[in-house]
Each structure stands twice: as C-alpha cells, then as structure tokens.
PDB file of C-alpha atoms and ligand atoms in Angstrom:
ATOM      1  CA  MET Q  26     181.375  70.628  48.970  1.00  0.00           C
ATOM      2  CA  ASP Q  27     180.233  69.337  52.390  1.00  0.00           C
ATOM      3  CA  ARG Q  28     181.342  65.699  52.324  1.00  0.00           C
ATOM      4  CA  LEU Q  29     184.418  66.538  54.412  1.00  0.00           C
ATOM      5  CA  LYS Q  30     183.212  69.643  56.247  1.00  0.00           C
ATOM      6  CA  GLY Q  31     184.973  69.939  59.626  1.00  0.00           C
ATOM      7  CA  LYS Q  32     187.713  67.422  58.753  1.00  0.00           C
ATOM      8  CA  VAL Q  33     191.382  68.340  58.995  1.00  0.00           C
ATOM      9  CA  ALA Q  34     193.624  66.200  56.791  1.00  0.00           C
ATOM     10  CA  ALA Q  35     197.370  65.788  56.360  1.00  0.00           C
ATOM     11  CA  VAL Q  36     198.524  64.226  53.088  1.00  0.00           C
ATOM     12  CA  THR Q  37     202.140  63.078  52.830  1.00  0.00           C
ATOM     13  CA  GLY Q  38     203.701  63.273  49.390  1.00  0.00           C
ATOM     14  CA  GLY Q  39     200.914  65.727  48.587  1.00  0.00           C
ATOM     15  CA  SER Q  40     202.799  67.887  46.081  1.00  0.00           C
ATOM     16  CA  LEU Q  41     202.504  65.557  43.086  1.00  0.00           C
ATOM     17  CA  GLY Q  42     200.602  62.681  41.551  1.00  0.00           C
ATOM     18  CA  ILE Q  43     198.038  60.778  43.613  1.00  0.00           C
ATOM     19  CA  GLY Q  44     198.766  62.895  46.707  1.00  0.00           C
ATOM     20  CA  ALA Q  45     198.088  66.175  44.882  1.00  0.00           C
ATOM     21  CA  ALA Q  46     194.807  64.806  43.503  1.00  0.00           C
ATOM     22  CA  ALA Q  47     193.763  63.659  46.984  1.00  0.00           C
ATOM     23  CA  VAL Q  48     194.645  67.084  48.433  1.00  0.00           C
ATOM     24  CA  THR Q  49     192.591  68.839  45.758  1.00  0.00           C
ATOM     25  CA  ARG Q  50     189.501  66.616  45.995  1.00  0.00           C
ATOM     26  CA  MET Q  51     189.507  66.695  49.815  1.00  0.00           C
ATOM     27  CA  ALA Q  52     189.840  70.496  49.906  1.00  0.00           C
ATOM     28  CA  GLU Q  53     187.008  70.823  47.361  1.00  0.00           C
ATOM     29  CA  ALA Q  54     184.916  68.540  49.607  1.00  0.00           C
ATOM     30  CA  GLY Q  55     185.335  71.003  52.485  1.00  0.00           C
ATOM     31  CA  ALA Q  56     188.330  69.680  54.452  1.00  0.00           C
ATOM     32  CA  ALA Q  57     191.228  71.815  55.655  1.00  0.00           C
ATOM     33  CA  VAL Q  58     194.211  70.102  54.056  1.00  0.00           C
ATOM     34  CA  ALA Q  59     197.903  70.132  54.957  1.00  0.00           C
ATOM     35  CA  ILE Q  60     200.260  69.178  52.145  1.00  0.00           C
ATOM     36  CA  LEU Q  61     203.408  67.480  53.481  1.00  0.00           C
ATOM     37  CA  ASP Q  62     206.237  66.814  51.046  1.00  0.00           C
ATOM     38  CA  VAL Q  63     209.907  67.321  50.240  1.00  0.00           C
ATOM     39  CA  LEU Q  64     209.038  69.045  46.934  1.00  0.00           C
ATOM     40  CA  ASP Q  65     208.562  72.542  48.311  1.00  0.00           C
ATOM     41  CA  LYS Q  66     207.995  74.494  45.102  1.00  0.00           C
ATOM     42  CA  GLU Q  67     205.230  72.190  43.821  1.00  0.00           C
ATOM     43  CA  GLY Q  68     203.603  71.874  47.272  1.00  0.00           C
ATOM     44  CA  GLU Q  69     203.588  75.625  47.883  1.00  0.00           C
ATOM     45  CA  ALA Q  70     202.148  76.240  44.405  1.00  0.00           C
ATOM     46  CA  LEU Q  71     199.326  73.751  45.037  1.00  0.00           C
ATOM     47  CA  ALA Q  72     198.498  75.282  48.436  1.00  0.00           C
ATOM     48  CA  HIS Q  73     198.493  78.734  46.852  1.00  0.00           C
ATOM     49  CA  LYS Q  74     196.202  77.621  44.003  1.00  0.00           C
ATOM     50  CA  LEU Q  75     193.673  76.081  46.402  1.00  0.00           C
ATOM     51  CA  SER Q  76     193.750  79.096  48.735  1.00  0.00           C
ATOM     52  CA  GLU Q  77     193.053  81.376  45.795  1.00  0.00           C
ATOM     53  CA  GLN Q  78     189.931  79.287  45.116  1.00  0.00           C
ATOM     54  CA  GLY Q  79     188.788  80.024  48.681  1.00  0.00           C
ATOM     55  CA  LEU Q  80     189.691  76.528  49.935  1.00  0.00           C
ATOM     56  CA  GLU Q  81     191.643  75.799  53.105  1.00  0.00           C
ATOM     57  CA  ALA Q  82     195.139  74.425  52.426  1.00  0.00           C
ATOM     58  CA  GLY Q  83     198.728  74.909  53.548  1.00  0.00           C
ATOM     59  CA  TYR Q  84     202.137  73.467  52.766  1.00  0.00           C
ATOM     60  CA  TRP Q  85     204.679  72.047  55.220  1.00  0.00           C
ATOM     61  CA  HIS Q  86     208.104  70.658  54.311  1.00  0.00           C
ATOM     62  CA  CYS Q  87     208.238  67.159  55.813  1.00  0.00           C
ATOM     63  CA  ASP Q  88     210.481  64.191  55.105  1.00  0.00           C
ATOM     64  CA  VAL Q  89     208.408  61.279  56.427  1.00  0.00           C
ATOM     65  CA  SER Q  90     211.526  59.228  57.179  1.00  0.00           C
ATOM     66  CA  ASP Q  91     212.625  61.779  59.823  1.00  0.00           C
ATOM     67  CA  GLU Q  92     210.679  61.175  63.054  1.00  0.00           C
ATOM     68  CA  ASN Q  93     211.467  64.535  64.686  1.00  0.00           C
ATOM     69  CA  GLN Q  94     210.347  66.412  61.599  1.00  0.00           C
ATOM     70  CA  VAL Q  95     207.137  64.358  61.358  1.00  0.00           C
ATOM     71  CA  LYS Q  96     206.197  65.061  64.994  1.00  0.00           C
ATOM     72  CA  GLN Q  97     206.945  68.780  64.723  1.00  0.00           C
ATOM     73  CA  VAL Q  98     205.040  69.182  61.466  1.00  0.00           C
ATOM     74  CA  LEU Q  99     201.937  67.222  62.556  1.00  0.00           C
ATOM     75  CA  ASP Q 100     201.809  69.175  65.867  1.00  0.00           C
ATOM     76  CA  ASN Q 101     202.109  72.369  63.852  1.00  0.00           C
ATOM     77  CA  VAL Q 102     199.339  71.345  61.438  1.00  0.00           C
ATOM     78  CA  ALA Q 103     197.017  70.556  64.375  1.00  0.00           C
ATOM     79  CA  ASP Q 104     197.832  73.931  65.985  1.00  0.00           C
ATOM     80  CA  SER Q 105     197.211  75.804  62.727  1.00  0.00           C
ATOM     81  CA  PHE Q 106     193.949  74.082  61.763  1.00  0.00           C
ATOM     82  CA  GLY Q 107     192.647  73.352  65.291  1.00  0.00           C
ATOM     83  CA  SER Q 108     192.840  69.527  65.064  1.00  0.00           C
ATOM     84  CA  LEU Q 109     193.977  66.628  62.907  1.00  0.00           C
ATOM     85  CA  THR Q 110     191.390  63.974  62.046  1.00  0.00           C
ATOM     86  CA  VAL Q 111     192.510  62.458  58.707  1.00  0.00           C
ATOM     87  CA  LEU Q 112     195.958  61.187  57.781  1.00  0.00           C
ATOM     88  CA  VAL Q 113     196.736  60.057  54.238  1.00  0.00           C
ATOM     89  CA  ASN Q 114     200.016  58.140  54.260  1.00  0.00           C
ATOM     90  CA  ASN Q 115     200.756  58.559  50.577  1.00  0.00           C
ATOM     91  CA  ALA Q 116     204.474  59.441  50.298  1.00  0.00           C
ATOM     92  CA  GLY Q 117     206.268  56.548  48.657  1.00  0.00           C
ATOM     93  CA  ILE Q 118     209.155  55.691  46.382  1.00  0.00           C
ATOM     94  CA  ALA Q 119     209.584  52.841  43.919  1.00  0.00           C
ATOM     95  CA  GLY Q 120     213.284  52.338  44.720  1.00  0.00           C
ATOM     96  CA  SER Q 121     215.786  50.092  43.073  1.00  0.00           C
ATOM     97  CA  ASN Q 122     214.601  47.638  40.433  1.00  0.00           C
ATOM     98  CA  LYS Q 123     217.223  44.900  40.776  1.00  0.00           C
ATOM     99  CA  PRO Q 124     216.712  41.206  41.466  1.00  0.00           C
ATOM    100  CA  THR Q 125     216.982  40.362  45.162  1.00  0.00           C
ATOM    101  CA  HIS Q 126     220.515  38.885  44.982  1.00  0.00           C
ATOM    102  CA  GLU Q 127     221.919  42.106  43.484  1.00  0.00           C
ATOM    103  CA  LEU Q 128     220.380  44.548  45.961  1.00  0.00           C
ATOM    104  CA  THR Q 129     222.484  46.341  48.556  1.00  0.00           C
ATOM    105  CA  GLU Q 130     221.375  46.892  52.133  1.00  0.00           C
ATOM    106  CA  GLU Q 131     221.267  50.649  51.451  1.00  0.00           C
ATOM    107  CA  GLU Q 132     218.927  50.152  48.480  1.00  0.00           C
ATOM    108  CA  TRP Q 133     216.663  47.959  50.595  1.00  0.00           C
ATOM    109  CA  ASP Q 134     216.661  50.358  53.555  1.00  0.00           C
ATOM    110  CA  SER Q 135     216.019  53.488  51.503  1.00  0.00           C
ATOM    111  CA  VAL Q 136     212.640  52.105  50.366  1.00  0.00           C
ATOM    112  CA  GLN Q 137     211.638  50.809  53.816  1.00  0.00           C
ATOM    113  CA  ASN Q 138     212.632  54.136  55.430  1.00  0.00           C
ATOM    114  CA  VAL Q 139     210.085  56.073  53.366  1.00  0.00           C
ATOM    115  CA  ASN Q 140     207.374  53.511  52.572  1.00  0.00           C
ATOM    116  CA  VAL Q 141     207.219  51.663  55.913  1.00  0.00           C
ATOM    117  CA  LYS Q 142     208.905  53.751  58.603  1.00  0.00           C
ATOM    118  CA  GLY Q 143     207.288  56.871  57.167  1.00  0.00           C
ATOM    119  CA  VAL Q 144     203.834  55.341  57.652  1.00  0.00           C
ATOM    120  CA  PHE Q 145     204.797  54.296  61.192  1.00  0.00           C
ATOM    121  CA  PHE Q 146     206.148  57.738  62.167  1.00  0.00           C
ATOM    122  CA  CYS Q 147     203.182  59.641  60.727  1.00  0.00           C
ATOM    123  CA  THR Q 148     200.593  57.311  62.273  1.00  0.00           C
ATOM    124  CA  LYS Q 149     202.396  57.396  65.634  1.00  0.00           C
ATOM    125  CA  HIS Q 150     202.451  61.183  65.788  1.00  0.00           C
ATOM    126  CA  ALA Q 151     198.985  61.755  64.306  1.00  0.00           C
ATOM    127  CA  MET Q 152     197.433  59.427  66.903  1.00  0.00           C
ATOM    128  CA  PRO Q 153     197.532  61.801  69.916  1.00  0.00           C
ATOM    129  CA  HIS Q 154     195.663  64.400  67.861  1.00  0.00           C
ATOM    130  CA  MET Q 155     193.036  61.883  66.689  1.00  0.00           C
ATOM    131  CA  LYS Q 156     192.582  60.582  70.236  1.00  0.00           C
ATOM    132  CA  LYS Q 157     192.117  64.159  71.438  1.00  0.00           C
ATOM    133  CA  ALA Q 158     189.556  64.812  68.689  1.00  0.00           C
ATOM    134  CA  GLY Q 159     187.774  61.513  69.448  1.00  0.00           C
ATOM    135  CA  VAL Q 160     187.691  60.622  65.752  1.00  0.00           C
ATOM    136  CA  GLY Q 161     190.151  59.683  63.032  1.00  0.00           C
ATOM    137  CA  SER Q 162     190.658  58.101  59.643  1.00  0.00           C
ATOM    138  CA  ILE Q 163     194.041  56.784  58.568  1.00  0.00           C
ATOM    139  CA  ILE Q 164     194.328  56.036  54.863  1.00  0.00           C
ATOM    140  CA  ASN Q 165     197.435  54.155  53.804  1.00  0.00           C
ATOM    141  CA  LEU Q 166     198.545  53.945  50.178  1.00  0.00           C
ATOM    142  CA  SER Q 167     199.613  50.359  49.644  1.00  0.00           C
ATOM    143  CA  SER Q 168     199.465  48.996  46.078  1.00  0.00           C
ATOM    144  CA  ILE Q 169     198.430  46.046  43.950  1.00  0.00           C
ATOM    145  CA  TYR Q 170     202.086  45.176  44.717  1.00  0.00           C
ATOM    146  CA  GLY Q 171     201.012  44.746  48.356  1.00  0.00           C
ATOM    147  CA  LEU Q 172     198.472  42.095  47.284  1.00  0.00           C
ATOM    148  CA  VAL Q 173     200.044  40.161  44.428  1.00  0.00           C
ATOM    149  CA  SER Q 174     203.562  39.878  43.114  1.00  0.00           C
ATOM    150  CA  ALA Q 175     205.426  40.621  39.899  1.00  0.00           C
ATOM    151  CA  PRO Q 176     209.057  39.860  39.049  1.00  0.00           C
ATOM    152  CA  ASP Q 177     210.373  43.337  39.838  1.00  0.00           C
ATOM    153  CA  LEU Q 178     210.974  45.882  42.653  1.00  0.00           C
ATOM    154  CA  PRO Q 179     211.583  43.485  45.612  1.00  0.00           C
ATOM    155  CA  PRO Q 180     211.981  46.212  48.289  1.00  0.00           C
ATOM    156  CA  TYR Q 181     208.816  47.968  47.061  1.00  0.00           C
ATOM    157  CA  HIS Q 182     206.751  44.749  47.187  1.00  0.00           C
ATOM    158  CA  ALA Q 183     207.966  44.084  50.745  1.00  0.00           C
ATOM    159  CA  SER Q 184     207.129  47.628  51.808  1.00  0.00           C
ATOM    160  CA  LYS Q 185     203.611  47.598  50.376  1.00  0.00           C
ATOM    161  CA  GLY Q 186     202.857  44.171  51.893  1.00  0.00           C
ATOM    162  CA  ALA Q 187     203.959  45.590  55.248  1.00  0.00           C
ATOM    163  CA  VAL Q 188     201.701  48.628  54.855  1.00  0.00           C
ATOM    164  CA  ARG Q 189     198.713  46.362  54.165  1.00  0.00           C
ATOM    165  CA  LEU Q 190     199.108  44.559  57.514  1.00  0.00           C
ATOM    166  CA  MET Q 191     200.165  47.636  59.503  1.00  0.00           C
ATOM    167  CA  THR Q 192     196.812  49.063  58.451  1.00  0.00           C
ATOM    168  CA  LYS Q 193     194.853  46.072  59.761  1.00  0.00           C
ATOM    169  CA  THR Q 194     196.742  46.062  63.079  1.00  0.00           C
ATOM    170  CA  ASP Q 195     196.062  49.756  63.619  1.00  0.00           C
ATOM    171  CA  ALA Q 196     192.419  49.218  62.639  1.00  0.00           C
ATOM    172  CA  LEU Q 197     192.105  46.685  65.484  1.00  0.00           C
ATOM    173  CA  LEU Q 198     194.176  48.654  67.990  1.00  0.00           C
ATOM    174  CA  TYR Q 199     192.122  51.843  67.674  1.00  0.00           C
ATOM    175  CA  ALA Q 200     188.665  50.547  66.630  1.00  0.00           C
ATOM    176  CA  THR Q 201     187.031  51.291  69.972  1.00  0.00           C
ATOM    177  CA  GLU Q 202     188.370  54.856  69.911  1.00  0.00           C
ATOM    178  CA  ASN Q 203     186.498  55.797  66.720  1.00  0.00           C
ATOM    179  CA  ILE Q 204     189.768  55.853  64.765  1.00  0.00           C
ATOM    180  CA  ARG Q 205     189.638  53.862  61.518  1.00  0.00           C
ATOM    181  CA  ALA Q 206     192.486  52.614  59.310  1.00  0.00           C
ATOM    182  CA  ASN Q 207     192.149  51.361  55.729  1.00  0.00           C
ATOM    183  CA  SER Q 208     194.516  50.688  52.868  1.00  0.00           C
ATOM    184  CA  ILE Q 209     194.119  51.610  49.211  1.00  0.00           C
ATOM    185  CA  HIS Q 210     195.604  49.382  46.523  1.00  0.00           C
ATOM    186  CA  PRO Q 211     196.002  51.224  43.218  1.00  0.00           C
ATOM    187  CA  GLY Q 212     196.842  49.568  39.936  1.00  0.00           C
ATOM    188  CA  PHE Q 213     199.237  51.516  37.723  1.00  0.00           C
ATOM    189  CA  ILE Q 214     198.309  55.203  37.827  1.00  0.00           C
ATOM    190  CA  TRP Q 215     199.970  57.596  35.391  1.00  0.00           C
ATOM    191  CA  THR Q 216     202.077  59.767  37.751  1.00  0.00           C
ATOM    192  CA  PRO Q 217     205.731  60.926  37.857  1.00  0.00           C
ATOM    193  CA  LEU Q 218     206.537  57.780  39.895  1.00  0.00           C
ATOM    194  CA  VAL Q 219     205.345  55.442  37.126  1.00  0.00           C
ATOM    195  CA  GLU Q 220     206.731  57.626  34.331  1.00  0.00           C
ATOM    196  CA  ASP Q 221     210.213  57.587  35.964  1.00  0.00           C
ATOM    197  CA  HIS Q 222     209.977  53.863  36.685  1.00  0.00           C
ATOM    198  CA  LEU Q 223     209.204  53.046  33.032  1.00  0.00           C
ATOM    199  CA  LYS Q 224     211.937  55.410  31.788  1.00  0.00           C
ATOM    200  CA  ASN Q 225     214.509  53.772  34.084  1.00  0.00           C
ATOM    201  CA  THR Q 226     213.574  50.190  33.322  1.00  0.00           C
ATOM    202  CA  SER Q 227     212.907  50.036  29.586  1.00  0.00           C
ATOM    203  CA  GLN Q 228     214.600  50.840  26.282  1.00  0.00           C
ATOM    204  CA  ASP Q 229     211.386  52.205  24.812  1.00  0.00           C
ATOM    205  CA  PRO Q 230     209.198  54.067  27.376  1.00  0.00           C
ATOM    206  CA  ASP Q 231     206.239  54.364  24.945  1.00  0.00           C
ATOM    207  CA  GLU Q 232     206.201  50.629  24.358  1.00  0.00           C
ATOM    208  CA  ALA Q 233     206.557  50.031  28.113  1.00  0.00           C
ATOM    209  CA  ARG Q 234     203.618  52.375  28.770  1.00  0.00           C
ATOM    210  CA  ALA Q 235     201.413  50.438  26.340  1.00  0.00           C
ATOM    211  CA  ALA Q 236     202.506  47.088  27.789  1.00  0.00           C
ATOM    212  CA  THR Q 237     201.794  48.307  31.346  1.00  0.00           C
ATOM    213  CA  ALA Q 238     198.384  49.630  30.322  1.00  0.00           C
ATOM    214  CA  ALA Q 239     197.552  46.241  28.800  1.00  0.00           C
ATOM    215  CA  LEU Q 240     198.067  44.528  32.192  1.00  0.00           C
ATOM    216  CA  HIS Q 241     194.758  46.066  33.283  1.00  0.00           C
ATOM    217  CA  PRO Q 242     191.605  44.307  31.983  1.00  0.00           C
ATOM    218  CA  VAL Q 243     190.033  47.732  31.335  1.00  0.00           C
ATOM    219  CA  GLY Q 244     192.867  48.320  28.816  1.00  0.00           C
ATOM    220  CA  HIS Q 245     194.444  51.433  30.306  1.00  0.00           C
ATOM    221  CA  MET Q 246     196.195  52.811  33.379  1.00  0.00           C
ATOM    222  CA  GLY Q 247     194.326  54.835  35.974  1.00  0.00           C
ATOM    223  CA  GLU Q 248     194.559  58.540  36.660  1.00  0.00           C
ATOM    224  CA  PRO Q 249     195.251  60.196  40.039  1.00  0.00           C
ATOM    225  CA  ASP Q 250     191.582  61.164  40.541  1.00  0.00           C
ATOM    226  CA  ASP Q 251     190.565  57.494  40.380  1.00  0.00           C
ATOM    227  CA  ILE Q 252     192.424  57.088  43.679  1.00  0.00           C
ATOM    228  CA  ALA Q 253     191.562  60.529  45.076  1.00  0.00           C
ATOM    229  CA  TRP Q 254     187.819  59.716  45.097  1.00  0.00           C
ATOM    230  CA  GLY Q 255     188.578  56.594  47.161  1.00  0.00           C
ATOM    231  CA  VAL Q 256     190.501  58.783  49.599  1.00  0.00           C
ATOM    232  CA  VAL Q 257     187.550  61.194  49.890  1.00  0.00           C
ATOM    233  CA  TYR Q 258     185.216  58.263  50.642  1.00  0.00           C
ATOM    234  CA  LEU Q 259     187.494  56.792  53.326  1.00  0.00           C
ATOM    235  CA  ALA Q 260     188.049  60.238  54.888  1.00  0.00           C
ATOM    236  CA  SER Q 261     184.303  60.919  55.060  1.00  0.00           C
ATOM    237  CA  ASP Q 262     181.652  59.676  57.480  1.00  0.00           C
ATOM    238  CA  GLU Q 263     180.113  57.756  54.557  1.00  0.00           C
ATOM    239  CA  SER Q 264     182.708  55.074  55.420  1.00  0.00           C
ATOM    240  CA  LYS Q 265     182.106  55.155  59.200  1.00  0.00           C
ATOM    241  CA  PHE Q 266     181.645  51.324  59.372  1.00  0.00           C
ATOM    242  CA  VAL Q 267     184.717  50.649  57.192  1.00  0.00           C
ATOM    243  CA  THR Q 268     187.952  49.791  58.990  1.00  0.00           C
ATOM    244  CA  GLY Q 269     190.745  47.293  58.367  1.00  0.00           C
ATOM    245  CA  SER Q 270     189.610  46.997  54.771  1.00  0.00           C
ATOM    246  CA  GLU Q 271     191.427  47.009  51.439  1.00  0.00           C
ATOM    247  CA  LEU Q 272     190.049  49.334  48.790  1.00  0.00           C
ATOM    248  CA  VAL Q 273     191.348  47.928  45.501  1.00  0.00           C
ATOM    249  CA  ILE Q 274     191.216  50.460  42.637  1.00  0.00           C
ATOM    250  CA  ASP Q 275     193.054  48.723  39.843  1.00  0.00           C
ATOM    251  CA  GLY Q 276     191.078  48.471  36.598  1.00  0.00           C
ATOM    252  CA  GLY Q 277     190.646  44.754  37.279  1.00  0.00           C
ATOM    253  CA  TYR Q 278     194.419  43.998  37.555  1.00  0.00           C
ATOM    254  CA  THR Q 279     194.003  41.658  40.559  1.00  0.00           C
ATOM    255  CA  ALA Q 280     190.668  40.168  39.443  1.00  0.00           C
ATOM    256  CA  ARG Q 281     192.260  37.527  37.232  1.00  0.00           C
TER     257      ARG Q 281
HETATM  258  P1  NAP R 325     204.853  60.361  42.976  1.00  0.00           P
HETATM  259  O1  NAP R 325     204.234  60.868  41.730  1.00  0.00           O
HETATM  260  O2  NAP R 325     206.304  60.023  42.965  1.00  0.00           O
HETATM  261  O3  NAP R 325     204.559  61.374  44.177  1.00  0.00           O
HETATM  262  C1  NAP R 325     204.977  61.026  45.474  1.00  0.00           C
HETATM  263  C2  NAP R 325     205.353  62.273  46.234  1.00  0.00           C
HETATM  264  O4  NAP R 325     205.927  61.878  47.499  1.00  0.00           O
HETATM  265  C3  NAP R 325     206.429  63.090  45.524  1.00  0.00           C
HETATM  266  O5  NAP R 325     206.159  64.471  45.668  1.00  0.00           O
HETATM  267  C4  NAP R 325     207.667  62.672  46.261  1.00  0.00           C
HETATM  268  O6  NAP R 325     208.763  63.567  46.161  1.00  0.00           O
HETATM  269  C5  NAP R 325     207.131  62.582  47.683  1.00  0.00           C
HETATM  270  N1  NAP R 325     208.064  61.936  48.583  1.00  0.00           N
HETATM  271  C6  NAP R 325     209.000  60.992  48.268  1.00  0.00           C
HETATM  272  N2  NAP R 325     209.716  60.696  49.372  1.00  0.00           N
HETATM  273  C7  NAP R 325     209.221  61.460  50.381  1.00  0.00           C
HETATM  274  C8  NAP R 325     209.546  61.595  51.749  1.00  0.00           C
HETATM  275  N3  NAP R 325     210.571  60.921  52.308  1.00  0.00           N
HETATM  276  N4  NAP R 325     208.839  62.453  52.518  1.00  0.00           N
HETATM  277  C9  NAP R 325     207.835  63.164  51.963  1.00  0.00           C
HETATM  278  N5  NAP R 325     207.479  63.096  50.675  1.00  0.00           N
HETATM  279  C10 NAP R 325     208.161  62.238  49.892  1.00  0.00           C
HETATM  280  O7  NAP R 325     204.076  59.042  43.476  1.00  0.00           O
HETATM  281  P2  NAP R 325     202.574  58.531  43.138  1.00  0.00           P
HETATM  282  O8  NAP R 325     202.652  57.696  41.938  1.00  0.00           O
HETATM  283  O9  NAP R 325     201.616  59.643  43.219  1.00  0.00           O
HETATM  284  O10 NAP R 325     202.362  57.523  44.354  1.00  0.00           O
HETATM  285  C11 NAP R 325     201.791  57.914  45.584  1.00  0.00           C
HETATM  286  C12 NAP R 325     201.629  56.677  46.461  1.00  0.00           C
HETATM  287  O11 NAP R 325     200.798  55.725  45.796  1.00  0.00           O
HETATM  288  C13 NAP R 325     202.951  55.966  46.750  1.00  0.00           C
HETATM  289  O12 NAP R 325     202.926  55.463  48.073  1.00  0.00           O
HETATM  290  C14 NAP R 325     202.957  54.826  45.752  1.00  0.00           C
HETATM  291  O13 NAP R 325     203.754  53.754  46.172  1.00  0.00           O
HETATM  292  C15 NAP R 325     201.483  54.480  45.720  1.00  0.00           C
HETATM  293  N6  NAP R 325     201.095  53.780  44.482  1.00  0.00           N
HETATM  294  C16 NAP R 325     201.271  54.383  43.274  1.00  0.00           C
HETATM  295  C17 NAP R 325     200.923  53.703  42.122  1.00  0.00           C
HETATM  296  C18 NAP R 325     201.085  54.313  40.756  1.00  0.00           C
HETATM  297  O14 NAP R 325     200.904  53.574  39.781  1.00  0.00           O
HETATM  298  N7  NAP R 325     201.408  55.588  40.613  1.00  0.00           N
HETATM  299  C19 NAP R 325     200.407  52.408  42.189  1.00  0.00           C
HETATM  300  C20 NAP R 325     200.236  51.822  43.443  1.00  0.00           C
HETATM  301  C21 NAP R 325     200.586  52.524  44.584  1.00  0.00           C
HETATM  302  P3  NAP R 325     209.974  63.164  45.124  1.00  0.00           P
HETATM  303  O15 NAP R 325     209.377  63.303  43.752  1.00  0.00           O
HETATM  304  O16 NAP R 325     211.046  64.127  45.452  1.00  0.00           O
HETATM  305  O17 NAP R 325     210.341  61.731  45.433  1.00  0.00           O
END
C-alpha cells in the first residue's frame, strides 16, 4: 500500500487496457492518480470504483494531441492533488496497417499526433510541476515495435522508435534535477487495442490470436497487469537510480 505514498500520477489513456491497470495498481500502492482519456464513461467509472475503495483517483477528459487541453488538464490535476510527480505517457493508437507506399499523409500524421506529439505535449507541460516538486518520474509506453521491426504498421513502428529516444533525451536533460525518464516495451498484451487490430487485419481473429501468442517464447500474450507492475516500479523510489533505461516486458519476444 505504501510503495507510492505521496506520489501524484497522471496516466494518459487510463480508461482502458494497460492504462487502466496502471491506474489501479498505482492507486492501490498509495498514489493519487489522475486518469486522462477521451473515453469519458469508462474513465469516470474507473475513478468512481477506486474512490469507493477509499483510494485517491479522479478523471479528466484529455486528448493528448491537443496542447492547450493537455496544459489545462495537467495544471488542474496539480492544483487538485497538490503536485504532479509521475507521468505515464500511455495513450496510443495502432493506426493504419497498410504498406508504406499505400499510406496517406493523414494516416501517417494521425498516429504521430497521438503517439509522438502526445508524449511531447504531456512531458512539456508536466515538467514545470515536476521541477517545482523537485522530483519526477516519466514513464513512456513504447513497444517491442520500438525495438525490433515486423512487416506491418509502419507509422506505429516509427512512433514507438521515436518514443524510445525521446525518453533517453529527456533522461539526460533532466537527470540533475531528480527527474527520471524510462520507456517500457511491452510484447503483445491482450487489450482492446490488440483485439481491434487482430479483428481488422485477419479473416479469422481466433487463429490470429493464437498465431500472435505463439510469437512469444513463453507461449502466450501478456495481460495488462504484467505492464502495470513495471509502471509501479518505475514510479516508485525503488527505481531511483534507473533513468534512460528500457524495461522490456515481452514474454521473451525480443530475446531471439
Ligand atoms: P487501448 O486498449 O487502446 O487503450 C488506450 C487508451 O488510450 C484508450 O482508452 C484510448 O481511447 C485512449 N486514447 C487514444 N487516443 C487518445 C488520445 N488522443 N488522448 C487520450 N487518450 C487516447 O491500448 P493498450 O493496448 O492498453 O495500449 C496502451 C499503450 O501501450 C499504447 O501506447 C500502446 O501503443 C502501448 N503498447 C500496447 C501493446 C499491446 O499489446 N496492447 C504492446 C506494446 C505497446 P480510444 O479507445 O477511444 O482510442
């Protein structure tokens, strides 16, 4: 219960999937947690459920690709909870699954606007609060697709590769100010994002699920909590010497 006592965290894309698991585990560990998402009903329901359990959580509507909204919401979160010391840049979309030569500029930009610019906007506007608090942990959800390639999702691969290096640059820029930045690289985790992706890209989603599971040496996909526990570690002081690092949680996918 005390691993994150005194921490105030904002989790983008916190209504569903990996984000919702991270919100739940961080709140249970004692953090005050702000859920930021565009899915209001699900986010409000999660905040309500956690509050009923006596945990500290709230929901804010926030499209991470809109800089004004991001600044207003993060300032509001810091006002409401007294500070902001942990940012989990989790909101992300898979985007169009066409080969590069068939992609439109709009399809390319829509992924970069959420997955890359969203991380930039949130980090930019969380930073004044972390500097004021004299401590911070930025946790960026990259992917195995930010480490190795596969013949699909070109805009997504580009975005997750960018997030990996943005993390290292911010780790160096803010290291002396006690503000850390690390990336997490999940393998396939069974969430609405993956479920939709398999539905949209295969004739037989059950067969595609089994084939995707088999890509992991452990023989199955991960679950949102597998990533959420990594988030709790990176948010906590247990990881105080960890910055600029890549936490790979992938059932052995990239070990081959
Ligand atoms: P998810 O189930 O789709 O949940 C993501 C949440 O973010 C959704 O609530 C989504 O709303 C929200 N969101 C989308 N665009 C947003 C925006 N502009 N502003 C604010 N919120 C927004 O995704 P997930 O699978 O949990 O993935 C979470 C993160 O982990 C992503 O960055 C993803 O790339 C990364 N990741 C996932 C996997 C995996 O296998 N699941 C693997 C590697 C990395 P909508 O539903 O309306 O879009």
